[in-house]
Every structure is written in structure tokens, then in C-alpha cells.
Amino acid sequence: MSGLVFDAVEKQFGAFTAISETTLTIPQGKFVCLLGPSGCGKTTLLRMIAGLESPTRGRILLDGRDITRLPVHKRDFGMVFQSLALFPHLSVGENVAYPLRIRGTGKADCFKAVQRLLDLVQLPDMANRPVSKLSGGQRQRVAIARALALSPQLFLLDEPLSALDAKLRESMQIELKQLQRKLGITTIVVTHDQREAMTMADLVVVMSEGKVHQVAPPVEIYRRPRDAFVAGFIGMTNLLKGRVAAPGRLAVAGGILAVPGLPATGEASISVRPENVQVGKMTQANGDGDLEGRVSYIRDLGASIEIYLEVAGEQIVAVCSPYNRPDITDGDSVRVHFPPDDCVVVGA
Amino acid sequence: MSTFMIRLFMGAMALFLAAPLAVVAGVSVNERKSLSFPPQGFSLEWYAQIFTDPGWRGALVNSFGVAVGASLLSVIVAFPLAWFLWRYHAPWARIVQILGLAPFILPPVITALGFLSFWSMAGFYGQPWTVVISHGIFFVTLPLVTLTLGFEAVDDSLVEAAATMGADDRTILRTVIFPLIVPYIISGLAFAFVLSLNEYIVAYMAVGFTVETLPIKIFNSLRYGYTPTMASVTVVFVVLAVLVFGLIARFGDLPRLLGAWRDDDGDR
Amino acid sequence: MRIKPRNASDYALIAFPAGMLALFFVVPFGIMITVSFFQRVQGAFYEPAFVLENYARFLSMFFAGILGFSLGLAALVAVICVILAFPFTYMLTRQSRRVQVVWLVFLLSVLSLSEVLIGFGWSTLLSRTAGITNLFVALGLMETPMSLTPGFGAVLTGMVYQAFPYTVLVLYPALSRLDPTLVEAARTLGSSPARSFFNVIVPALRNSIVSTLIMVFVFALGCYLLPQLLGRPSQWTLSVLITDQAIYQSNMPFAAAMAVFLVLVSLSFVALALLVGKREHTG
């Protein structure tokens, strides 16, 4: 079986459970982001792949081979650390050549490899610089070049861009993605930044409190969150709780909504993204799936407009573009429409 | 506390610490052989005497030989201990650590007496090499402390990064840790060297009747009266200490070695 | 990052230092304790026996007096040193890094000086012919130069001189890590610099001060030459007496018994200092 497989892996630090039983497959050649709030176990998961931590229970398989107990220095994966971990006593070139040099690669071959790798990360002619003389972005590239020196089977990055300023971070995200496409290497990035994950990933693994909540492409994570945590963590959302009144009909505070994919009976929660919520004047006839609300306040952000509404005691947010702004002001009574196809069931 | 009061107090303490050294420096350039200050005339004869008089020269050679050997030995003992304490989690290793710190905390006369009884019972009493071992053990505390600080200063992620690139423990030690803690090794060597050069009681009890180091020679001379060479040796020792510690300060981080937080933690 | 040692080669690492320290520190220590129970033989060294007379001997008034004097002198040195060194170190840590480094080099140089050299330096400074009294005469403060040594004052001065750099270096970490906003906060509340020093800094470091006092006390207890070089025989301390008995009286068993006693006193005070120091860290 091709790819990286977590087979019922569990990790405990003393009494603390960092990762509860997790089974997960990371297909070969994909760009995968482990995404979650700090302390969710994403770094622990990455460190277990690298071999820097060993699972308390379960197995880790790479292309069908059990690597659970393989010592870290025999795995030959490339890893970029959050602190970058560049060796301060070595020059840029010596840093990049380090994994080759300790394997006894000759000087000439090391030199060629350093040239090739520094070209790859767009830092030619930097080999002789001391690491301390580099800018943040340059250090980043050196760390990436060094991790790729062995042409590793897996490329692991732990919050690699967190030290950079916002602008540089965005351009590095795109660059990293292009690099991965070019090399076709299975890449796993830990991040707490959902924009970063959305930008780079083929596949996002959303985690919290040591559990994997959803594994899916970014757009699916956003449009079809599997549970309330994912819906709330990725972007803004409106969560509504209700009771199934009839097949495809959910009774929420303030009215009844048409929702596809509801369970036959019992309670259910749905998530509706703000940009899908439609707000109109009360004069129009109330249709199916409409609730009555009241405008609390309106935030005009220029590129978009956020409308904060009170619907049967709950706060609902709607976002619309300035070009189809409804003609309403604070305090107006309005009609709030939740299109059935945009109501995603996220649990009981 | 006004700036003036601070200057006054610190100046007074500087005077207190410098006064005996200044007087000794003064009498060391006396032309005549008597103890008098301010010096009468000016002569560097007593400095020359350290190297020309066979007794003083011998003591100088002995002292340096002992100090070089002892400081090397103390680092050789301290290095694997500090590495083990840093790398491995083993509570009982703390006992070895305490043994390494004890010689410096206990009154020196106790260690000295221990060596006296040990070497005489082992039948090596008076052998010149015994003082090298005695000093090497007595001063093991200094490189142990500097190396412990040195290891702690190594960022864990550097070690982990080296491991992910295929380096095993020994390769990591050779290619990452060792280059990073060289300054701390040198500091430990230097501390042990200077203190061994100055040490009296352990050397005296171990080999006092067979080998004369400079402090032993000065003490023995003191009992028979004054020679200006004592003064010139004292000045040489002070200058040497200032030089060695000055070099540590120049190439290392002296405040950090002595327990202050780093000032330049900035970039991470 | 720390891992449990896994195999023999991991343990081999610590075997050498552990072996060296065991052979050359623990074994000598054990021999010394053994010797303390041995019988002294006139004219020879000593012979194996198990007698308590070496311990019984310092239960006499004479040794009680020496012990009392040693402890009292060490305590006095510790108190004087801490009183001088605490404000000094505080001021030092507020200086620029450059000034601090220059001072630290100087302090380390003085600290590393042999007791022989310190004793010689002070005996010169306090002597009649080259001493400080010549300066007083020149300034018209005194009629004729005089010798200030041997005497208790000379011993005390020499020991304070020796212990002062040590005291500064023991206090240095705690004071240099002290949060400067603590004083600033006191200052903004209208406290004068001297008052904020006594009302804020001193109480905040109360435990450090106590453990430093004890450490300097133990350090001063170890002083083995200065009382001999600068004082009269009545001002000899336990450390001096041990040296004297071991070397000049060739009474190893008695010297060893006194050394064992000195170890017990020192260790109990060091343990106390660690206990006090630990309390500060845990709050």
C-alpha cells in the first residue's frame, strides 16, 4: 500500500493523552496540512512521523513497511523545524551539505549538490555566507534546501513560516506549493493558520484535542465541514440547532428550515456560511426556509459587508458584496433566508 | 542612591581590592632587597629572578606543568559527565554530579587531607604525578559547571535536526555539539588552570615535601623572612589571571558563564 | 530531549568520570574517616585500631574554644561580606555590560589568588616598613609608622578580602535576573531609590541573602592560611589546626577526626543553604 499510514496510533505523555487512537492515510505525492489550534497534537503527530517521538500504541507504516521503531536517523526524511534549526557554526553551504557530508559524500559532489539545492530555493551564490547574516526569508529557504538535500521520501515542516511577516509568508506559501508540485514529494506541513492550509494543501487534516476531525481537500473542508468544530474553526459560520420535524424539515428557533441530509428523527445542528445567508426586506412574501430577524448592526469593510442579525434570540451573520447590498439599516426587521443546499448538517 | 554615591561605594571597594596588590606591585620593583613602600629606586631584577634563580624557575615550571595537566584532566573527567547529565535521564547520575561539585564547596583542607591519607596509604606519597591527579579532581567542579551551562545552551532542535538528517548520537556530538561548546571547554580549562596555578593546600599535602610549586615556594620563603621575588611572582600571577579571564570575557560570554541571563537572546 | 540510557555503551560514558571521582574523591574520603579512628604512634605515623580518643579529644575546653572562635569568625566574615557585597552586586548589575565584564574579570582574578599571595599582600600592606601606616604618617594622621599585623583585625580584613569576590559571584545570578520593573514599580509609587532598595529588593531576595550568608560562612570556614599568616596562634581556626596537626605534628588520626567534624558542620550548613535557596524558587 502506497503512502503513509497511521494504524490505531496513540500517544501519551505520562497521564496526558496527546493523540488519542488515530487511523489515518496520507497518500503519496500529496501536499498535506495538519491544521488545528495550538496544543491539538498536530506537532506530536509530525514528530512521530519523523521518529522524534514514538507512539505509545499502534503502528506507523510507510508504503506497507512498519517504521514505528525505526530510529530517527535511519528514516531519511527531510524536516524543517519551527526554529529552522540552522547550525550557527556552519555556513549556508555547509548547512545544506550537512546530511551529505556525514554520509561521507566527497567534496566535489557536495559542492554540486549545494549549488543545485540553493538554485532550487532561489538563493544562488549564498553558499559561503554565515547563517547569522541572512534575513528571515533567506534562513527559511536554507532550511528547506537542507531538508531536501537527501531527496527524501517525506518532506516534513513544523510551522515553517510562523517567524515571517504576513506578506512574506503569503509569497512563501505559494513558492512552497510550487516547489512541491515540481518535486512531487509527499509533504506534510503543521500549521495553525487556516489561510496557509487553504493556500497550500491538497489535503487538510483538521485536528483538535488529540483527535482528527476531518481529512479532505480544503474546499470540501470549508463547504462541507463534518462537525461543528471544523465548521467553527475554518472561517466564520452560523451554527443552528434544531429538531427534525418532518423528513427534510428542521425546526429551529424562529421557524422551520428545509435541510437535505437530515437524520430521520431527533436533534441536529447545521452550519451555514455567512456568504450564503440571504437578507431581504420583510415586504417580500415569506418563502420556505425563511426566518424573521432584526438588524443589530452593519459593518462595511469595503470589499464586503457584514450584517449582524438577531434571529429568535440567536446572533446570525450574513456577508454580502457591496454590489448587492440590501436596502436596510440598523433596527430593521428583515427576512433571513437559508438556501437548503448551503445548510450542512454538522451533528446532533 | 545617587550616581555619586554609587561611584563612591564601588570606587571604595575597588580600592580595597586593589590596595594589597598595588603595594605588592610597588615593593616588587624595589631596588633594594628590603620590604619598603613607596619603592626606593626602580628595578626589574626581581622579575628576572623568577627565571634566573633555579629555585624559582623550578617552582614556576612545576606550577605550570601541574596546572596544564590538572586542567586537562579536569576537563576530561567533566566532559563525559556533563554530556551524560545532559543527554540521559538517570536520577542516580545526580550522585556523580554532586560528587563533582563537592570538592569546591567543602573546605579545601578536607580534600587535601583526604588526598594525603589516600596517597600515603597507596604508597605513592610524594610522587610528582599525584598532585596532577589531586588537582584534576579537586578542580573538576569548574569545567563541570561551565560545560553544564554549555550543553544547556545548545538548542534541542539543532540536535533533532541533525538526527533527522541521519546523524547518530556520536556524529551529533562530533559535528554539532562539540563545535558549539568549544568556548565552554576553553573556559573550563582556563578556570581550572588559573586556580591550579594558585592552589596551595592540596598541593602541599600531596607533594609538599618533594615538589615545590610557586605557592608552596612563596609560603616556605615567607616563613624565613621576605624576598622581593615573592612580590614579583604575585604580580605575575595577578597579571596572568587578569589576562586569562580577560580572554574568556573577550571570546566568551562571561556574565552568562557566571549565571546572568543572556542579554542578546533577541533573534529567536 | 533527555532519554533513558539504553545499553552498556550509554553507561560507558559516565563510567569514567564516576570511576575517577569514586577512586580519587570517595575513597580518600573513606580512608580519612577510617584514619580518624586509628591510633597515633609516637615517632611513627599511625596504626590501625578503633579508638574514639581522637574525637573525645576535641570535647575539651581548648577545642571547644577553637571551634567557637572558628564559627564566630566565619560568621562575622559572612555578615560583613554580605552587607558589603549585596548593595555592591546590585549596583554592579545595573551597570553597562562593559563595566560589568571589567569588574567580573577583576573579581575572578582576586578570587583565584592563592591564599598564600593574599596573606603576603596583606602582611605587606599592614607592615611597618611598607604598609599603609606610612601613608597615614605622610598625611600627618600618625606620628610613626607601625605594624598592624599580626592581630585579629588583620585576620578579619584578609578573610573579608578573600571572601568578598566569592560573595559577589554567589549573589550575581540572583541580582542580575531580578526583574528591573520591580524597582521601577516602586519608584512610580513614589519610593526613593534607597527606600525601594531596602523595601523591595532586599525582601524579594531574602532567601538568596540567607543562602549566600551560609555559603560564604562555609567558604570562610575553609580558610586555612590567613589566620596563620596574619594572626596570632590564639586566632587559629579549625582549618589551620587541621593542617598543623596533619603536617607539623604528624598526628593524622586527630587531624582526620577534626576534618570529619568540619565536613559534618559544612555539609549541614550547605544542606540548609540549599533548602533555603529551593524555597525561593518554589515561591
CSV table of N, CA and C in Angstrom, one decimal, chain C residues 115-240:
chain,number,residue,atom,x,y,z
C,115,GLU,N,45.7,31.8,48.6
C,115,GLU,CA,45.7,32.4,50.0
C,115,GLU,C,47.1,32.8,50.4
C,116,VAL,N,48.1,32.1,49.9
C,116,VAL,CA,49.5,32.5,50.2
C,116,VAL,C,49.7,33.9,49.7
C,117,LEU,N,49.3,34.2,48.5
C,117,LEU,CA,49.5,35.5,47.9
C,117,LEU,C,48.7,36.6,48.6
C,118,ILE,N,47.4,36.3,49.0
C,118,ILE,CA,46.6,37.2,49.7
C,118,ILE,C,47.2,37.5,51.1
C,119,GLY,N,47.6,36.5,51.7
C,119,GLY,CA,48.3,36.6,53.0
C,119,GLY,C,49.5,37.5,52.9
C,120,PHE,N,50.3,37.2,51.9
C,120,PHE,CA,51.5,38.0,51.7
C,120,PHE,C,51.2,39.5,51.4
C,121,GLY,N,50.2,39.7,50.5
C,121,GLY,CA,49.8,41.0,50.1
C,121,GLY,C,49.4,41.8,51.3
C,122,TRP,N,48.5,41.2,52.1
C,122,TRP,CA,48.0,42.0,53.3
C,122,TRP,C,49.1,42.2,54.3
C,123,SER,N,50.0,41.2,54.5
C,123,SER,CA,51.0,41.4,55.5
C,123,SER,C,51.9,42.5,55.1
C,124,THR,N,52.1,42.7,53.8
C,124,THR,CA,52.9,43.8,53.3
C,124,THR,C,52.2,45.1,53.5
C,125,LEU,N,50.9,45.1,53.1
C,125,LEU,CA,50.1,46.4,53.3
C,125,LEU,C,50.0,46.8,54.7
C,126,LEU,N,50.0,45.8,55.6
C,126,LEU,CA,49.8,46.2,57.1
C,126,LEU,C,51.2,46.2,57.8
C,127,SER,N,52.3,46.0,57.0
C,127,SER,CA,53.6,46.0,57.7
C,127,SER,C,54.0,47.4,58.1
C,128,ARG,N,55.1,47.4,58.9
C,128,ARG,CA,55.6,48.7,59.4
C,128,ARG,C,56.3,49.5,58.3
C,129,THR,N,57.1,48.7,57.6
C,129,THR,CA,58.1,49.4,56.6
C,129,THR,C,57.4,49.7,55.3
C,130,ALA,N,56.5,48.9,54.8
C,130,ALA,CA,55.9,49.2,53.5
C,130,ALA,C,54.4,49.4,53.6
C,131,GLY,N,53.8,49.5,54.8
C,131,GLY,CA,52.4,49.4,55.0
C,131,GLY,C,51.7,50.7,54.8
C,132,ILE,N,50.4,50.6,55.1
C,132,ILE,CA,49.5,51.7,54.9
C,132,ILE,C,49.8,52.8,55.9
C,133,THR,N,50.4,52.5,57.1
C,133,THR,CA,50.6,53.5,58.1
C,133,THR,C,51.6,54.5,57.6
C,134,ASN,N,52.5,54.1,56.7
C,134,ASN,CA,53.4,55.1,56.1
C,134,ASN,C,52.6,56.2,55.4
C,135,LEU,N,51.5,55.8,54.8
C,135,LEU,CA,50.7,56.8,54.1
C,135,LEU,C,50.0,57.8,55.1
C,136,PHE,N,49.6,57.1,56.3
C,136,PHE,CA,48.9,57.9,57.3
C,136,PHE,C,50.0,58.9,57.9
C,137,VAL,N,51.2,58.5,58.1
C,137,VAL,CA,52.3,59.3,58.6
C,137,VAL,C,52.5,60.5,57.6
C,138,ALA,N,52.5,60.1,56.3
C,138,ALA,CA,52.8,61.2,55.3
C,138,ALA,C,51.6,62.2,55.3
C,139,LEU,N,50.4,61.7,55.6
C,139,LEU,CA,49.3,62.6,55.6
C,139,LEU,C,49.2,63.3,57.0
C,140,GLY,N,50.1,63.0,57.9
C,140,GLY,CA,50.1,63.7,59.2
C,140,GLY,C,49.0,63.1,60.1
C,141,LEU,N,48.5,61.9,59.8
C,141,LEU,CA,47.5,61.4,60.7
C,141,LEU,C,48.1,60.6,61.9
C,142,MET,N,49.4,60.2,61.7
C,142,MET,CA,50.1,59.4,62.7
C,142,MET,C,51.5,59.9,62.9
C,143,GLU,N,52.1,59.6,64.0
C,143,GLU,CA,53.4,60.0,64.4
C,143,GLU,C,54.5,59.2,63.6
C,144,THR,N,54.4,57.9,63.9
C,144,THR,CA,55.4,57.0,63.3
C,144,THR,C,54.6,55.8,62.7
C,145,PRO,N,55.2,55.2,61.7
C,145,PRO,CA,54.5,54.0,61.1
C,145,PRO,C,54.6,52.8,62.1
C,146,MET,N,53.6,52.0,62.0
C,146,MET,CA,53.5,50.8,62.9
C,146,MET,C,53.0,49.6,62.2
C,147,SER,N,53.2,48.5,62.8
C,147,SER,CA,52.8,47.2,62.2
C,147,SER,C,51.4,46.9,62.7
C,148,LEU,N,50.5,46.6,61.7
C,148,LEU,CA,49.1,46.2,62.1
C,148,LEU,C,48.9,44.7,62.1
C,149,THR,N,50.0,44.0,61.9
C,149,THR,CA,49.8,42.5,61.9
C,149,THR,C,51.0,41.9,62.7
C,150,PRO,N,50.8,40.8,63.5
C,150,PRO,CA,49.6,40.0,63.5
C,150,PRO,C,48.5,40.6,64.4
C,151,GLY,N,47.3,40.2,64.2
C,151,GLY,CA,46.2,40.7,65.0
C,151,GLY,C,44.9,40.3,64.4
C,152,PHE,N,43.9,40.4,65.3
C,152,PHE,CA,42.5,39.9,64.8
C,152,PHE,C,42.0,40.8,63.7
C,153,GLY,N,42.3,42.1,63.7
C,153,GLY,CA,41.8,42.9,62.6
C,153,GLY,C,42.4,42.5,61.3
C,154,ALA,N,43.7,42.2,61.3
C,154,ALA,CA,44.4,41.8,60.1
C,154,ALA,C,43.8,40.5,59.6
C,155,VAL,N,43.5,39.5,60.5
C,155,VAL,CA,42.9,38.3,60.0
C,155,VAL,C,41.5,38.5,59.4
C,156,LEU,N,40.8,39.3,60.1
C,156,LEU,CA,39.4,39.6,59.6
C,156,LEU,C,39.5,40.3,58.2
C,157,THR,N,40.3,41.3,58.1
C,157,THR,CA,40.4,42.0,56.8
C,157,THR,C,40.8,41.1,55.7
C,158,GLY,N,41.8,40.3,56.0
C,158,GLY,CA,42.3,39.3,55.0
C,158,GLY,C,41.2,38.4,54.5
C,159,MET,N,40.4,37.9,55.5
C,159,MET,CA,39.4,36.9,55.2
C,159,MET,C,38.2,37.6,54.4
C,160,VAL,N,37.9,38.8,54.8
C,160,VAL,CA,36.9,39.6,54.1
C,160,VAL,C,37.3,39.8,52.6
C,161,TYR,N,38.6,40.1,52.5
C,161,TYR,CA,39.2,40.4,51.2
C,161,TYR,C,39.0,39.1,50.3
C,162,GLN,N,39.3,38.0,50.9
C,162,GLN,CA,39.3,36.7,50.2
C,162,GLN,C,37.8,36.3,49.8
C,163,ALA,N,36.9,36.6,50.8
C,163,ALA,CA,35.5,36.1,50.6
C,163,ALA,C,34.7,37.1,49.8
C,164,PHE,N,35.1,38.3,49.7
C,164,PHE,CA,34.2,39.3,49.1
C,164,PHE,C,33.9,39.0,47.6
C,165,PRO,N,35.0,38.7,46.8
C,165,PRO,CA,34.6,38.4,45.4
C,165,PRO,C,33.7,37.1,45.3
C,166,TYR,N,34.0,36.2,46.2
C,166,TYR,CA,33.1,35.0,46.2
C,166,TYR,C,31.7,35.3,46.4
C,167,THR,N,31.5,36.2,47.4
C,167,THR,CA,30.1,36.6,47.8
C,167,THR,C,29.4,37.3,46.6
C,168,VAL,N,30.2,38.2,46.0
C,168,VAL,CA,29.6,38.9,44.8
C,168,VAL,C,29.2,37.9,43.7
C,169,LEU,N,30.0,36.9,43.5
C,169,LEU,CA,29.7,36.0,42.4
C,169,LEU,C,28.6,35.0,42.8
C,170,VAL,N,28.4,34.8,44.1
C,170,VAL,CA,27.3,34.0,44.5
C,170,VAL,C,26.0,34.8,44.4
C,171,LEU,N,26.0,36.1,44.7
C,171,LEU,CA,24.8,36.9,44.6
C,171,LEU,C,24.5,37.3,43.1
C,172,TYR,N,25.5,37.3,42.3
C,172,TYR,CA,25.4,37.9,40.9
C,172,TYR,C,24.2,37.3,40.1
C,173,PRO,N,24.1,35.9,40.0
C,173,PRO,CA,22.9,35.4,39.2
C,173,PRO,C,21.6,35.9,39.7
C,174,ALA,N,21.3,35.9,41.0
C,174,ALA,CA,20.0,36.3,41.5
C,174,ALA,C,19.8,37.7,41.3
C,175,LEU,N,20.8,38.6,41.5
C,175,LEU,CA,20.5,40.0,41.3
C,175,LEU,C,20.5,40.4,39.8
C,176,SER,N,21.2,39.7,39.0
C,176,SER,CA,21.2,40.1,37.6
C,176,SER,C,19.9,39.6,36.9
C,177,ARG,N,19.2,38.6,37.5
C,177,ARG,CA,18.0,38.1,36.9
C,177,ARG,C,16.8,38.8,37.6
C,178,LEU,N,17.1,39.7,38.5
C,178,LEU,CA,16.0,40.4,39.2
C,178,LEU,C,15.2,41.3,38.2
C,179,ASP,N,13.9,41.2,38.3
C,179,ASP,CA,13.1,42.0,37.3
C,179,ASP,C,13.2,43.5,37.6
C,180,PRO,N,13.8,44.2,36.6
C,180,PRO,CA,14.0,45.6,36.9
C,180,PRO,C,12.7,46.4,37.0
C,181,THR,N,11.6,45.9,36.5
C,181,THR,CA,10.3,46.6,36.7
C,181,THR,C,9.9,46.6,38.1
C,182,LEU,N,10.4,45.7,39.0
C,182,LEU,CA,10.1,45.7,40.4
C,182,LEU,C,10.5,47.0,41.0
C,183,VAL,N,11.7,47.5,40.7
C,183,VAL,CA,12.2,48.7,41.3
C,183,VAL,C,11.4,49.9,40.6
C,184,GLU,N,11.2,49.8,39.3
C,184,GLU,CA,10.5,50.9,38.6
C,184,GLU,C,9.1,51.0,39.2
C,185,ALA,N,8.4,49.9,39.5
C,185,ALA,CA,7.1,50.0,40.0
C,185,ALA,C,7.1,50.7,41.4
C,186,ALA,N,8.1,50.3,42.2
C,186,ALA,CA,8.3,51.0,43.5
C,186,ALA,C,8.5,52.5,43.3
C,187,ARG,N,9.4,52.8,42.3
C,187,ARG,CA,9.7,54.2,42.1
C,187,ARG,C,8.4,55.0,41.6
C,188,THR,N,7.6,54.4,40.8
C,188,THR,CA,6.4,55.1,40.3
C,188,THR,C,5.5,55.3,41.4
C,189,LEU,N,5.6,54.5,42.5
C,189,LEU,CA,4.7,54.7,43.6
C,189,LEU,C,5.3,55.7,44.6
C,190,GLY,N,6.4,56.4,44.2
C,190,GLY,CA,6.9,57.5,45.0
C,190,GLY,C,7.9,57.1,46.0
C,191,SER,N,8.5,55.9,45.9
C,191,SER,CA,9.5,55.5,46.8
C,191,SER,C,10.9,56.0,46.3
C,192,SER,N,11.7,56.4,47.3
C,192,SER,CA,13.0,56.9,46.9
C,192,SER,C,13.9,55.7,46.5
C,193,PRO,N,15.0,56.0,45.8
C,193,PRO,CA,15.9,54.8,45.3
C,193,PRO,C,16.3,54.0,46.5
C,194,ALA,N,16.8,54.7,47.6
C,194,ALA,CA,17.4,53.9,48.7
C,194,ALA,C,16.2,53.1,49.4
C,195,ARG,N,15.1,53.8,49.5
C,195,ARG,CA,14.0,53.1,50.2
C,195,ARG,C,13.5,51.9,49.3
C,196,SER,N,13.4,52.1,48.0
C,196,SER,CA,12.9,51.0,47.2
C,196,SER,C,14.0,49.8,47.3
C,197,PHE,N,15.2,50.2,47.4
C,197,PHE,CA,16.2,49.1,47.6
C,197,PHE,C,16.0,48.3,48.8
C,198,PHE,N,15.7,49.0,49.9
C,198,PHE,CA,15.5,48.2,51.2
C,198,PHE,C,14.1,47.6,51.3
C,199,ASN,N,13.1,48.3,50.7
C,199,ASN,CA,11.8,47.8,50.9
C,199,ASN,C,11.3,46.8,49.8
C,200,VAL,N,12.0,46.9,48.7
C,200,VAL,CA,11.6,46.0,47.5
C,200,VAL,C,12.7,44.9,47.2
C,201,ILE,N,13.9,45.4,47.0
C,201,ILE,CA,14.9,44.4,46.5
C,201,ILE,C,15.3,43.4,47.7
C,202,VAL,N,15.6,44.0,48.8
C,202,VAL,CA,16.1,43.2,49.9
C,202,VAL,C,15.0,42.1,50.3
C,203,PRO,N,13.8,42.5,50.5
C,203,PRO,CA,12.8,41.4,50.8
C,203,PRO,C,12.6,40.4,49.7
C,204,ALA,N,12.6,40.9,48.5
C,204,ALA,CA,12.4,40.0,47.3
C,204,ALA,C,13.5,38.9,47.3
C,205,LEU,N,14.7,39.2,47.8
C,205,LEU,CA,15.8,38.3,47.7
C,205,LEU,C,16.2,37.8,49.1
C,206,ARG,N,15.2,37.8,50.0
C,206,ARG,CA,15.5,37.4,51.4
C,206,ARG,C,16.2,36.0,51.5
C,207,ASN,N,15.6,35.1,50.7
C,207,ASN,CA,16.2,33.7,50.8
C,207,ASN,C,17.5,33.6,50.1
C,208,SER,N,17.7,34.4,49.1
C,208,SER,CA,19.1,34.4,48.4
C,208,SER,C,20.1,34.9,49.4
C,209,ILE,N,19.7,36.0,50.1
C,209,ILE,CA,20.6,36.6,51.1
C,209,ILE,C,21.0,35.5,52.2
C,210,VAL,N,20.0,34.8,52.7
C,210,VAL,CA,20.3,33.9,53.7
C,210,VAL,C,21.2,32.7,53.2
C,211,SER,N,20.8,32.2,52.0
C,211,SER,CA,21.7,31.1,51.5
C,211,SER,C,23.1,31.6,51.1
C,212,THR,N,23.2,32.9,50.7
C,212,THR,CA,24.5,33.4,50.4
C,212,THR,C,25.3,33.5,51.7
C,213,LEU,N,24.7,34.0,52.8
C,213,LEU,CA,25.3,34.1,54.1
C,213,LEU,C,25.9,32.7,54.5
C,214,ILE,N,25.1,31.7,54.3
C,214,ILE,CA,25.6,30.4,54.7
C,214,ILE,C,26.7,29.9,53.8
C,215,MET,N,26.6,30.1,52.5
C,215,MET,CA,27.7,29.7,51.6
C,215,MET,C,29.0,30.4,51.9
C,216,VAL,N,28.9,31.7,52.2
C,216,VAL,CA,30.1,32.5,52.5
C,216,VAL,C,30.7,32.0,53.8
C,217,PHE,N,29.8,31.7,54.7
C,217,PHE,CA,30.2,31.2,56.0
C,217,PHE,C,31.0,29.9,55.9
C,218,VAL,N,30.5,29.0,55.0
C,218,VAL,CA,31.3,27.7,54.8
C,218,VAL,C,32.6,28.0,54.1
C,219,PHE,N,32.5,29.0,53.1
C,219,PHE,CA,33.7,29.4,52.4
C,219,PHE,C,34.8,29.9,53.4
C,220,ALA,N,34.4,30.7,54.3
C,220,ALA,CA,35.3,31.3,55.3
C,220,ALA,C,35.8,30.3,56.2
C,221,LEU,N,35.0,29.3,56.5
C,221,LEU,CA,35.4,28.2,57.4
C,221,LEU,C,36.5,27.4,56.8
C,222,GLY,N,36.6,27.4,55.5
C,222,GLY,CA,37.7,26.7,54.8
C,222,GLY,C,39.0,27.4,54.7
C,223,CYS,N,39.0,28.7,55.1
C,223,CYS,CA,40.2,29.5,55.1
C,223,CYS,C,41.3,28.9,56.0
C,224,TYR,N,42.4,28.5,55.4
C,224,TYR,CA,43.4,27.7,56.1
C,224,TYR,C,44.7,28.4,56.4
C,225,LEU,N,45.0,29.5,55.7
C,225,LEU,CA,46.3,30.1,55.9
C,225,LEU,C,46.3,31.5,56.5
C,226,LEU,N,45.3,32.3,56.2
C,226,LEU,CA,45.3,33.7,56.6
C,226,LEU,C,45.4,33.8,58.1
C,227,PRO,N,44.7,33.0,58.9
C,227,PRO,CA,44.8,33.2,60.3
C,227,PRO,C,46.3,32.9,60.8
C,228,GLN,N,46.9,32.0,60.0
C,228,GLN,CA,48.3,31.7,60.4
C,228,GLN,C,49.2,32.8,60.0
C,229,LEU,N,49.0,33.4,58.8
C,229,LEU,CA,49.9,34.4,58.3
C,229,LEU,C,49.7,35.8,58.9
C,230,LEU,N,48.4,36.1,59.2
C,230,LEU,CA,48.1,37.4,59.7
C,230,LEU,C,47.7,37.5,61.2
C,231,GLY,N,47.6,36.3,61.8
C,231,GLY,CA,47.1,36.3,63.2
C,231,GLY,C,48.1,35.7,64.2
C,232,ARG,N,47.7,35.7,65.4
C,232,ARG,CA,48.5,35.0,66.5
C,232,ARG,C,48.0,33.6,66.6
C,233,PRO,N,48.7,32.7,67.2
C,233,PRO,CA,48.2,31.3,67.4
C,233,PRO,C,46.8,31.3,68.1
C,234,SER,N,46.5,32.2,68.9
C,234,SER,CA,45.2,32.2,69.6
C,234,SER,C,44.1,32.5,68.6
C,235,GLN,N,44.5,33.0,67.4
C,235,GLN,CA,43.4,33.3,66.4
C,235,GLN,C,43.4,32.2,65.3
C,236,TRP,N,44.0,31.1,65.5
C,236,TRP,CA,44.0,30.0,64.6
C,236,TRP,C,42.6,29.4,64.5
C,237,THR,N,42.2,29.0,63.3
C,237,THR,CA,40.9,28.4,63.2
C,237,THR,C,41.0,26.8,63.0
C,238,LEU,N,39.9,26.2,62.9
C,238,LEU,CA,39.9,24.7,62.8
C,238,LEU,C,40.6,24.3,61.6
C,239,SER,N,40.5,25.0,60.4
C,239,SER,CA,41.2,24.6,59.2
C,239,SER,C,42.7,24.7,59.4
C,240,VAL,N,43.1,25.7,60.1
C,240,VAL,CA,44.6,25.9,60.3
C,240,VAL,C,45.1,24.8,61.2
